[in-house]
mmCIF file of C-alpha atoms in Angstrom:
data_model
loop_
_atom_site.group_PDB
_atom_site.id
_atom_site.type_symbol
_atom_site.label_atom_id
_atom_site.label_comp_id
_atom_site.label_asym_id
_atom_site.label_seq_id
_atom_site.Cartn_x
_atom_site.Cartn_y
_atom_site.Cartn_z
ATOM 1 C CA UNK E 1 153.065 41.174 1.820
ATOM 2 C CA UNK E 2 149.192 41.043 1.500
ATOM 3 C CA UNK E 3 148.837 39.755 5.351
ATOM 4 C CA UNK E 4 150.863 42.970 7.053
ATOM 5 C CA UNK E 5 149.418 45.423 5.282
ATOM 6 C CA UNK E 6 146.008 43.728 6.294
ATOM 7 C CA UNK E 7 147.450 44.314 9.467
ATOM 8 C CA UNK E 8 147.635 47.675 9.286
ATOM 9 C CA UNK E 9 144.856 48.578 7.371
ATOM 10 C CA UNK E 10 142.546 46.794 10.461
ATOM 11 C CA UNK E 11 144.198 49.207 12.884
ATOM 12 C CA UNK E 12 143.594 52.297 11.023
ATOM 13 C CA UNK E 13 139.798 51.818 10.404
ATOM 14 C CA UNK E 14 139.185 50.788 14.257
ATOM 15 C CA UNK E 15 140.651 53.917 15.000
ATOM 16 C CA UNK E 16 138.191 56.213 13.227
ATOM 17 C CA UNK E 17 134.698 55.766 15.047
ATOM 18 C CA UNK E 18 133.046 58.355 17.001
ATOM 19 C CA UNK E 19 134.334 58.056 20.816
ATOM 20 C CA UNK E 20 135.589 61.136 22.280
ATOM 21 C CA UNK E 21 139.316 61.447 22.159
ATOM 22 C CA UNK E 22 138.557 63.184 25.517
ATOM 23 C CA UNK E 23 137.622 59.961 26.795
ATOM 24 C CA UNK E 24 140.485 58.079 25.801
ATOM 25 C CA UNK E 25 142.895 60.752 27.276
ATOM 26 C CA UNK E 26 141.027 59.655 30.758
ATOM 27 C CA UNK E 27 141.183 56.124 30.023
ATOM 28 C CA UNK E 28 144.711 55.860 29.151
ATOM 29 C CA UNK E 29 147.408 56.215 31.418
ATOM 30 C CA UNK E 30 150.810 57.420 30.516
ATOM 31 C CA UNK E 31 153.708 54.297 30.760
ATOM 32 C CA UNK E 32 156.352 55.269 33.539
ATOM 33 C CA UNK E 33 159.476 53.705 32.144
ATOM 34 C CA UNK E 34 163.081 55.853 32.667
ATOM 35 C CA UNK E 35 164.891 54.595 29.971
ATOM 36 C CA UNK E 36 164.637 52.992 26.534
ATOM 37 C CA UNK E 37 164.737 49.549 26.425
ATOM 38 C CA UNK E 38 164.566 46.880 23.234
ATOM 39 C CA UNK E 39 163.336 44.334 25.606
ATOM 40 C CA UNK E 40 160.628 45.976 26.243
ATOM 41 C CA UNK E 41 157.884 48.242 23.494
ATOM 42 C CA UNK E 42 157.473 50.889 25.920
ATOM 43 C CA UNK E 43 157.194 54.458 25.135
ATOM 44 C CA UNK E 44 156.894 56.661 27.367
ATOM 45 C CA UNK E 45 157.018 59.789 25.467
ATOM 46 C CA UNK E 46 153.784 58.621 24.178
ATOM 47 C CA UNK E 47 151.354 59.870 26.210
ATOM 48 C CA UNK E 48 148.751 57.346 25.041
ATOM 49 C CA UNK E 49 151.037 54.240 25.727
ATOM 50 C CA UNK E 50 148.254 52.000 27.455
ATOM 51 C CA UNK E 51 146.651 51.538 23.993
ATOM 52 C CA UNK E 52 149.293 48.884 22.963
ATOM 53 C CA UNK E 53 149.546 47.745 26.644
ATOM 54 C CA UNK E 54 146.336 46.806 26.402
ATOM 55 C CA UNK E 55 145.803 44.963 22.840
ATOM 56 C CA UNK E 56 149.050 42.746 24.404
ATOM 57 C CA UNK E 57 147.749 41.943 27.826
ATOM 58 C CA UNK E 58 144.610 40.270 26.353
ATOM 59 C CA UNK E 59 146.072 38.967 23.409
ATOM 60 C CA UNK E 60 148.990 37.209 25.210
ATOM 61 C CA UNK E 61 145.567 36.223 27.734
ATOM 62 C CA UNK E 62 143.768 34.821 24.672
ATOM 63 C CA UNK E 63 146.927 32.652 23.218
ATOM 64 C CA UNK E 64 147.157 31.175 26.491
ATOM 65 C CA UNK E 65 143.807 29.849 26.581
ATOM 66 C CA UNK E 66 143.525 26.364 25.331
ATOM 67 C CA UNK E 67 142.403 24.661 23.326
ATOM 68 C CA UNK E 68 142.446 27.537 20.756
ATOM 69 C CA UNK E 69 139.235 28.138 18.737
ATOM 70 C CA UNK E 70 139.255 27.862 14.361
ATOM 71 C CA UNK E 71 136.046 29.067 13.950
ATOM 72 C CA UNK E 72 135.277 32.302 12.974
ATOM 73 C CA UNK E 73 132.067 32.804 15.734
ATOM 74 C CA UNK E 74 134.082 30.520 18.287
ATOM 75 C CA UNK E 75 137.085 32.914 17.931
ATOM 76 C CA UNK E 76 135.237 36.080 18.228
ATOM 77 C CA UNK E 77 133.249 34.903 21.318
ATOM 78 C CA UNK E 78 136.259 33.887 23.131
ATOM 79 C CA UNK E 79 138.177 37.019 22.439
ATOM 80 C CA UNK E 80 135.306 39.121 23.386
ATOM 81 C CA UNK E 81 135.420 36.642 27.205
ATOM 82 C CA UNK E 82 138.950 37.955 27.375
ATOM 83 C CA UNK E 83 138.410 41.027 26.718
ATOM 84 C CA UNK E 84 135.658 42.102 28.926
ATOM 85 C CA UNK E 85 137.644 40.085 32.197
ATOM 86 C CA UNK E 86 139.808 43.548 31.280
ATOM 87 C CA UNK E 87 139.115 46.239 33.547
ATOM 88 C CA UNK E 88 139.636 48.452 30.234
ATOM 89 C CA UNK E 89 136.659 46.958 28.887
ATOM 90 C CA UNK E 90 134.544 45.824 31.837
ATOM 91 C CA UNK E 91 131.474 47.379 30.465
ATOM 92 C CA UNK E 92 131.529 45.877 26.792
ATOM 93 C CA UNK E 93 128.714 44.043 26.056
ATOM 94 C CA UNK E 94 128.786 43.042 22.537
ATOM 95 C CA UNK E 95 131.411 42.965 19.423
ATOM 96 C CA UNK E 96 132.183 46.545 18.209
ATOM 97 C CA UNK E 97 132.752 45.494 14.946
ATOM 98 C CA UNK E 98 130.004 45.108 11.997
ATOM 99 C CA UNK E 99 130.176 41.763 10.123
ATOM 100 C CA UNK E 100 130.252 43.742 7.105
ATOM 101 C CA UNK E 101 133.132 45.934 8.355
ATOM 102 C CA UNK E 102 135.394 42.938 9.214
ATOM 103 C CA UNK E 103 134.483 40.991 5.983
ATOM 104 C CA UNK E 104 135.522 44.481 3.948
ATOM 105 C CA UNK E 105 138.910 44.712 5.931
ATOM 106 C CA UNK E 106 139.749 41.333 5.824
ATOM 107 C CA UNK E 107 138.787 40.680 2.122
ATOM 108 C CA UNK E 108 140.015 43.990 1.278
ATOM 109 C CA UNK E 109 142.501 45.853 2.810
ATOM 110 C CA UNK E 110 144.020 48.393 0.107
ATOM 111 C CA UNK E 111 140.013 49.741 -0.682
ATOM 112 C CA UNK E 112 139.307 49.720 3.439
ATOM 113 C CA UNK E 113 142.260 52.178 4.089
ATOM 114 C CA UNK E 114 141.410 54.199 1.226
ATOM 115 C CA UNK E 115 137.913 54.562 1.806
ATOM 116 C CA UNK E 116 139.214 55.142 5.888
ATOM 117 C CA UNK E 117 141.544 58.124 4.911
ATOM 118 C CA UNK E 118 138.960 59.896 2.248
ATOM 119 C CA UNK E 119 136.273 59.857 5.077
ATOM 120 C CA UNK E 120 137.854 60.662 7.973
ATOM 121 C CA UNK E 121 138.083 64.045 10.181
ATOM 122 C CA UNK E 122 141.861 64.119 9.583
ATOM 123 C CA UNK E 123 143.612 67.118 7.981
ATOM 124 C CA UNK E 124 145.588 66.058 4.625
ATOM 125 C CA UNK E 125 148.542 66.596 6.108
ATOM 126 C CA UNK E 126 147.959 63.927 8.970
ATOM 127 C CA UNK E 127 146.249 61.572 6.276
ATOM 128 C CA UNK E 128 149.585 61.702 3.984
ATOM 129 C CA UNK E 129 151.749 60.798 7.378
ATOM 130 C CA UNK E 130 149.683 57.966 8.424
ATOM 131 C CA UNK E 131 149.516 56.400 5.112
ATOM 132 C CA UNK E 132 153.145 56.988 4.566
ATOM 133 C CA UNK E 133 153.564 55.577 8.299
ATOM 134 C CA UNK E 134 151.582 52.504 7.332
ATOM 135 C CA UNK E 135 153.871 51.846 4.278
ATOM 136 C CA UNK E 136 157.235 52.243 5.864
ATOM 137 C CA UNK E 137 156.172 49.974 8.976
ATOM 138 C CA UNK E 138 155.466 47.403 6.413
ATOM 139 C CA UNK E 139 158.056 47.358 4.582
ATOM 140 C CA UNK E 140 160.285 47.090 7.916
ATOM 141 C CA UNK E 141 158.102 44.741 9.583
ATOM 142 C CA UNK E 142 158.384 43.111 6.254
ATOM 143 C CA UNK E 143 162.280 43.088 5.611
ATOM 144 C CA UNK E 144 163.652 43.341 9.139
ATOM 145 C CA UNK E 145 163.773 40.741 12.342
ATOM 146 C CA UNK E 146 165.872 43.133 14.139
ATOM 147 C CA UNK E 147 162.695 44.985 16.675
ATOM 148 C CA UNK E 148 165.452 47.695 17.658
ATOM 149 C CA UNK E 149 165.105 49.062 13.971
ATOM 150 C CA UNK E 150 161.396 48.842 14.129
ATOM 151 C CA UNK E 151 161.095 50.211 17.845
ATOM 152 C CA UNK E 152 163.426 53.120 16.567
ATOM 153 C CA UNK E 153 161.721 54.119 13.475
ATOM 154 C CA UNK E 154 158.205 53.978 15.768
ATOM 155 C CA UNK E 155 159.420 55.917 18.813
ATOM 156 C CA UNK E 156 160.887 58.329 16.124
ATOM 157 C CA UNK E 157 157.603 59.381 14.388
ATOM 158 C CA UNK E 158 155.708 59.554 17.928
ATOM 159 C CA UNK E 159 158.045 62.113 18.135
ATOM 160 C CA UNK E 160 158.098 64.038 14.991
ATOM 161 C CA UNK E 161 154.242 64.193 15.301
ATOM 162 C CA UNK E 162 154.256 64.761 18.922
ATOM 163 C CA UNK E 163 156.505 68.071 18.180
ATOM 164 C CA UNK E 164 154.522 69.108 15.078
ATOM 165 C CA UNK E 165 152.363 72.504 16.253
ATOM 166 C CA UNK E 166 150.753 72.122 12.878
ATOM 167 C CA UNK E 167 148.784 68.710 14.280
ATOM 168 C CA UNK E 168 145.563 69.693 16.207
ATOM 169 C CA UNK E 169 145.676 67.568 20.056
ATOM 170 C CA UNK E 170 143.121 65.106 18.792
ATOM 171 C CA UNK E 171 144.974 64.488 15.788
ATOM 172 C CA UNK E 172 148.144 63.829 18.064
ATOM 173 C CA UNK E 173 145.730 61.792 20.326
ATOM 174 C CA UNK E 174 144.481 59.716 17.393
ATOM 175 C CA UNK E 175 147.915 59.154 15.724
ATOM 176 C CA UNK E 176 149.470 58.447 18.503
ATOM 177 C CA UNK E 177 147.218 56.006 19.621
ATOM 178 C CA UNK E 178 147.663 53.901 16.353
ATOM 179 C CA UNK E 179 151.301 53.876 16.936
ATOM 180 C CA UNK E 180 151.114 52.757 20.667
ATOM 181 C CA UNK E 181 149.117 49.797 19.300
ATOM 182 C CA UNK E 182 151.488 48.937 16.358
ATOM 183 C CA UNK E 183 154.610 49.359 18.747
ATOM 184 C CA UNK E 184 153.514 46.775 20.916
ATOM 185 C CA UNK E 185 152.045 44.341 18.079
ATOM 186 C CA UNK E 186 155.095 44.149 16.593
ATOM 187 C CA UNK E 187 156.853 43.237 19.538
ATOM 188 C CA UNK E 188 155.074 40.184 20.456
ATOM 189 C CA UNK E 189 155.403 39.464 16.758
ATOM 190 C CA UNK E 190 159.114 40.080 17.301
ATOM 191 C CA UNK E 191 160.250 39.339 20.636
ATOM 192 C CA UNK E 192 157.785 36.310 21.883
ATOM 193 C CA UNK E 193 159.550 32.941 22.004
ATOM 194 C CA UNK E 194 157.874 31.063 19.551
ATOM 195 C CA UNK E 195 157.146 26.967 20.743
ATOM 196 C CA UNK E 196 156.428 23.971 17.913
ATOM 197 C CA UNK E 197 152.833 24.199 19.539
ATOM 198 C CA UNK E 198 152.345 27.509 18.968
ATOM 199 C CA UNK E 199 150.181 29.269 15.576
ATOM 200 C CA UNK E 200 151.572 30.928 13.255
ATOM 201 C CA UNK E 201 152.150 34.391 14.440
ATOM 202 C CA UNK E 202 151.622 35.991 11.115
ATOM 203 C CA UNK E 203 148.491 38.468 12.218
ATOM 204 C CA UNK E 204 150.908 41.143 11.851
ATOM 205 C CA UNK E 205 149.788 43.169 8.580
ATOM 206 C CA UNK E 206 146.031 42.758 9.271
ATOM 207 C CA UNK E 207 146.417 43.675 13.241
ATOM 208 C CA UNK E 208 148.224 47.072 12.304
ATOM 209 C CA UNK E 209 145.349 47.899 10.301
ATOM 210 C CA UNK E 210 142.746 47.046 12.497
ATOM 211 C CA UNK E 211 143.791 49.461 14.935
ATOM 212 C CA UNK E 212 144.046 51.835 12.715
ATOM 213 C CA UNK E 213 140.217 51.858 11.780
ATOM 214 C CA UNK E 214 139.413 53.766 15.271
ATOM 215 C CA UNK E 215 141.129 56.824 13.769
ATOM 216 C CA UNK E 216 138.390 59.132 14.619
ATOM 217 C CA UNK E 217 139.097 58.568 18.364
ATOM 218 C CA UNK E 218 137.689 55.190 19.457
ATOM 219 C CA UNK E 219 140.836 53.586 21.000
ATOM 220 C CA UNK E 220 138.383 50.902 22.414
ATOM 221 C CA UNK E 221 137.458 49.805 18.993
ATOM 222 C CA UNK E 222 140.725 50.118 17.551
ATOM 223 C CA UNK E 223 142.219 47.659 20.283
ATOM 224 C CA UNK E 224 139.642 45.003 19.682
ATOM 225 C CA UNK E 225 139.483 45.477 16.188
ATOM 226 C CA UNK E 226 143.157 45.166 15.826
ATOM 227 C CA UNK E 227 142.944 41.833 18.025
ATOM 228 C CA UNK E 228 139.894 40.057 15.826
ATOM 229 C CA UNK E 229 141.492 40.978 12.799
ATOM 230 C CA UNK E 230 144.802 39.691 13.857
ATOM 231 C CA UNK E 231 143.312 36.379 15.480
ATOM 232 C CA UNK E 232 141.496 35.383 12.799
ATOM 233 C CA UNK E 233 144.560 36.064 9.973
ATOM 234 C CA UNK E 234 146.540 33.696 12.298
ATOM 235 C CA UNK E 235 143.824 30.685 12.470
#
């Protein structure tokens, strides 16, 4: 259970740097899909869908490079050459992560996420439903294969919060931005044919809460957080 709440925890500290949520309102695009599918995590209700579009375009781009790094430096490096042939992160020119932030969420998790929701701009209602959001995708990530229960129980808090007046818009923004990238973890974690010659795809926990660490608006951060994190669980 330790490795997807690591997961999480890594996507909820990415999550709360200090980029404009402004910004990532321009950067993301909203996902034009008509109908709800299972085959596919696309929400698009969720205006900041492109987050978790994103974090799977360069992750499925770094699995297929080969042969895979084990390194911790090697893995980082080669991840950050993905990420930056991305036109969502074109202009990146170094890590955005601290070694002493990754070492903290990695080693651990629990203390990370507290120490994210005592500091961070959100209301105390928002901070109770992410941390209750972060438990109860656990614990299905955890106890079900089935991605249609997942996908469902997802879609149906985007929409709860989406519909709450009592969220400010960069709350919504922020929230909504974690969930995109969750969504669309779990559905590689899910859905992706898995080979005898592939690694073990058990980033989930710490992914999920790397994405969550940009929860102050930095959906950049929170995307390559949530990839690192989730990379170097799975080595």
């Amino acid at each position: 259970m330790k490795i997807y709440y690591l997961y999480l925890l890594l996507v909820l500290v990415c999550i709360s740097c200090d980029t404009p949520v402004k910004e990532n309102n321009n950067a993301l695009s909203v996902a034009k899909i008509s109908e709800k599918s299972y085959n596919s995590p696309i929400n698009p209700s969720n205006p900041f869908d492109d987050a978790g579009k994103i974090h799977n375009e360069i992750l499925t781009s770094y699995y297929a490079h080969s042969p895979l790094p084990t390194e911790t430096d090697s893995i980082v490096a080669l991840l950050h050459s993905k990420a930056t042939l991305h036109p969502y992160f074109s202009t990146l020119t170094g890590s955005l992560i601290l070694p002493q932030e990754f070492e903290k969420l990695l080693s651990q998790p629990d203390i990370a996420l507290q120490d994210f929701l005592q500091s961070s701009d959100l209301s105390e209602k928002a901070k109770i439903s992410l941390s209750h959001y972060i438990e109860e995708l656990l614990y299905y990530t955890h106890s079900s294969e089935d991605y249609a229960v997942i996908y469902d129980y997802i879609t149906g808090y985007e929409h709860t919060i989406a519909g709450d007046t009592l969220y400010s818009l960069d709350e919504k923004a922020i929230i909504l931005s974690i969930t995109s990238i969750t969504r669309h973890s779990v559905y590689l974690k899910k859905k992706r044919p898995k080979k005898n010659t592939d690694l073990d795809w058990d980033w989930l926990t710490t992914n999920i809460i790397g994405a969550t660490a940009g929860a102050n608006g930095n959906t950049q951060k929170a995307i390559y957080t949530a990839l690192v994190a989730g990379i170097i669980e799975n080595k």
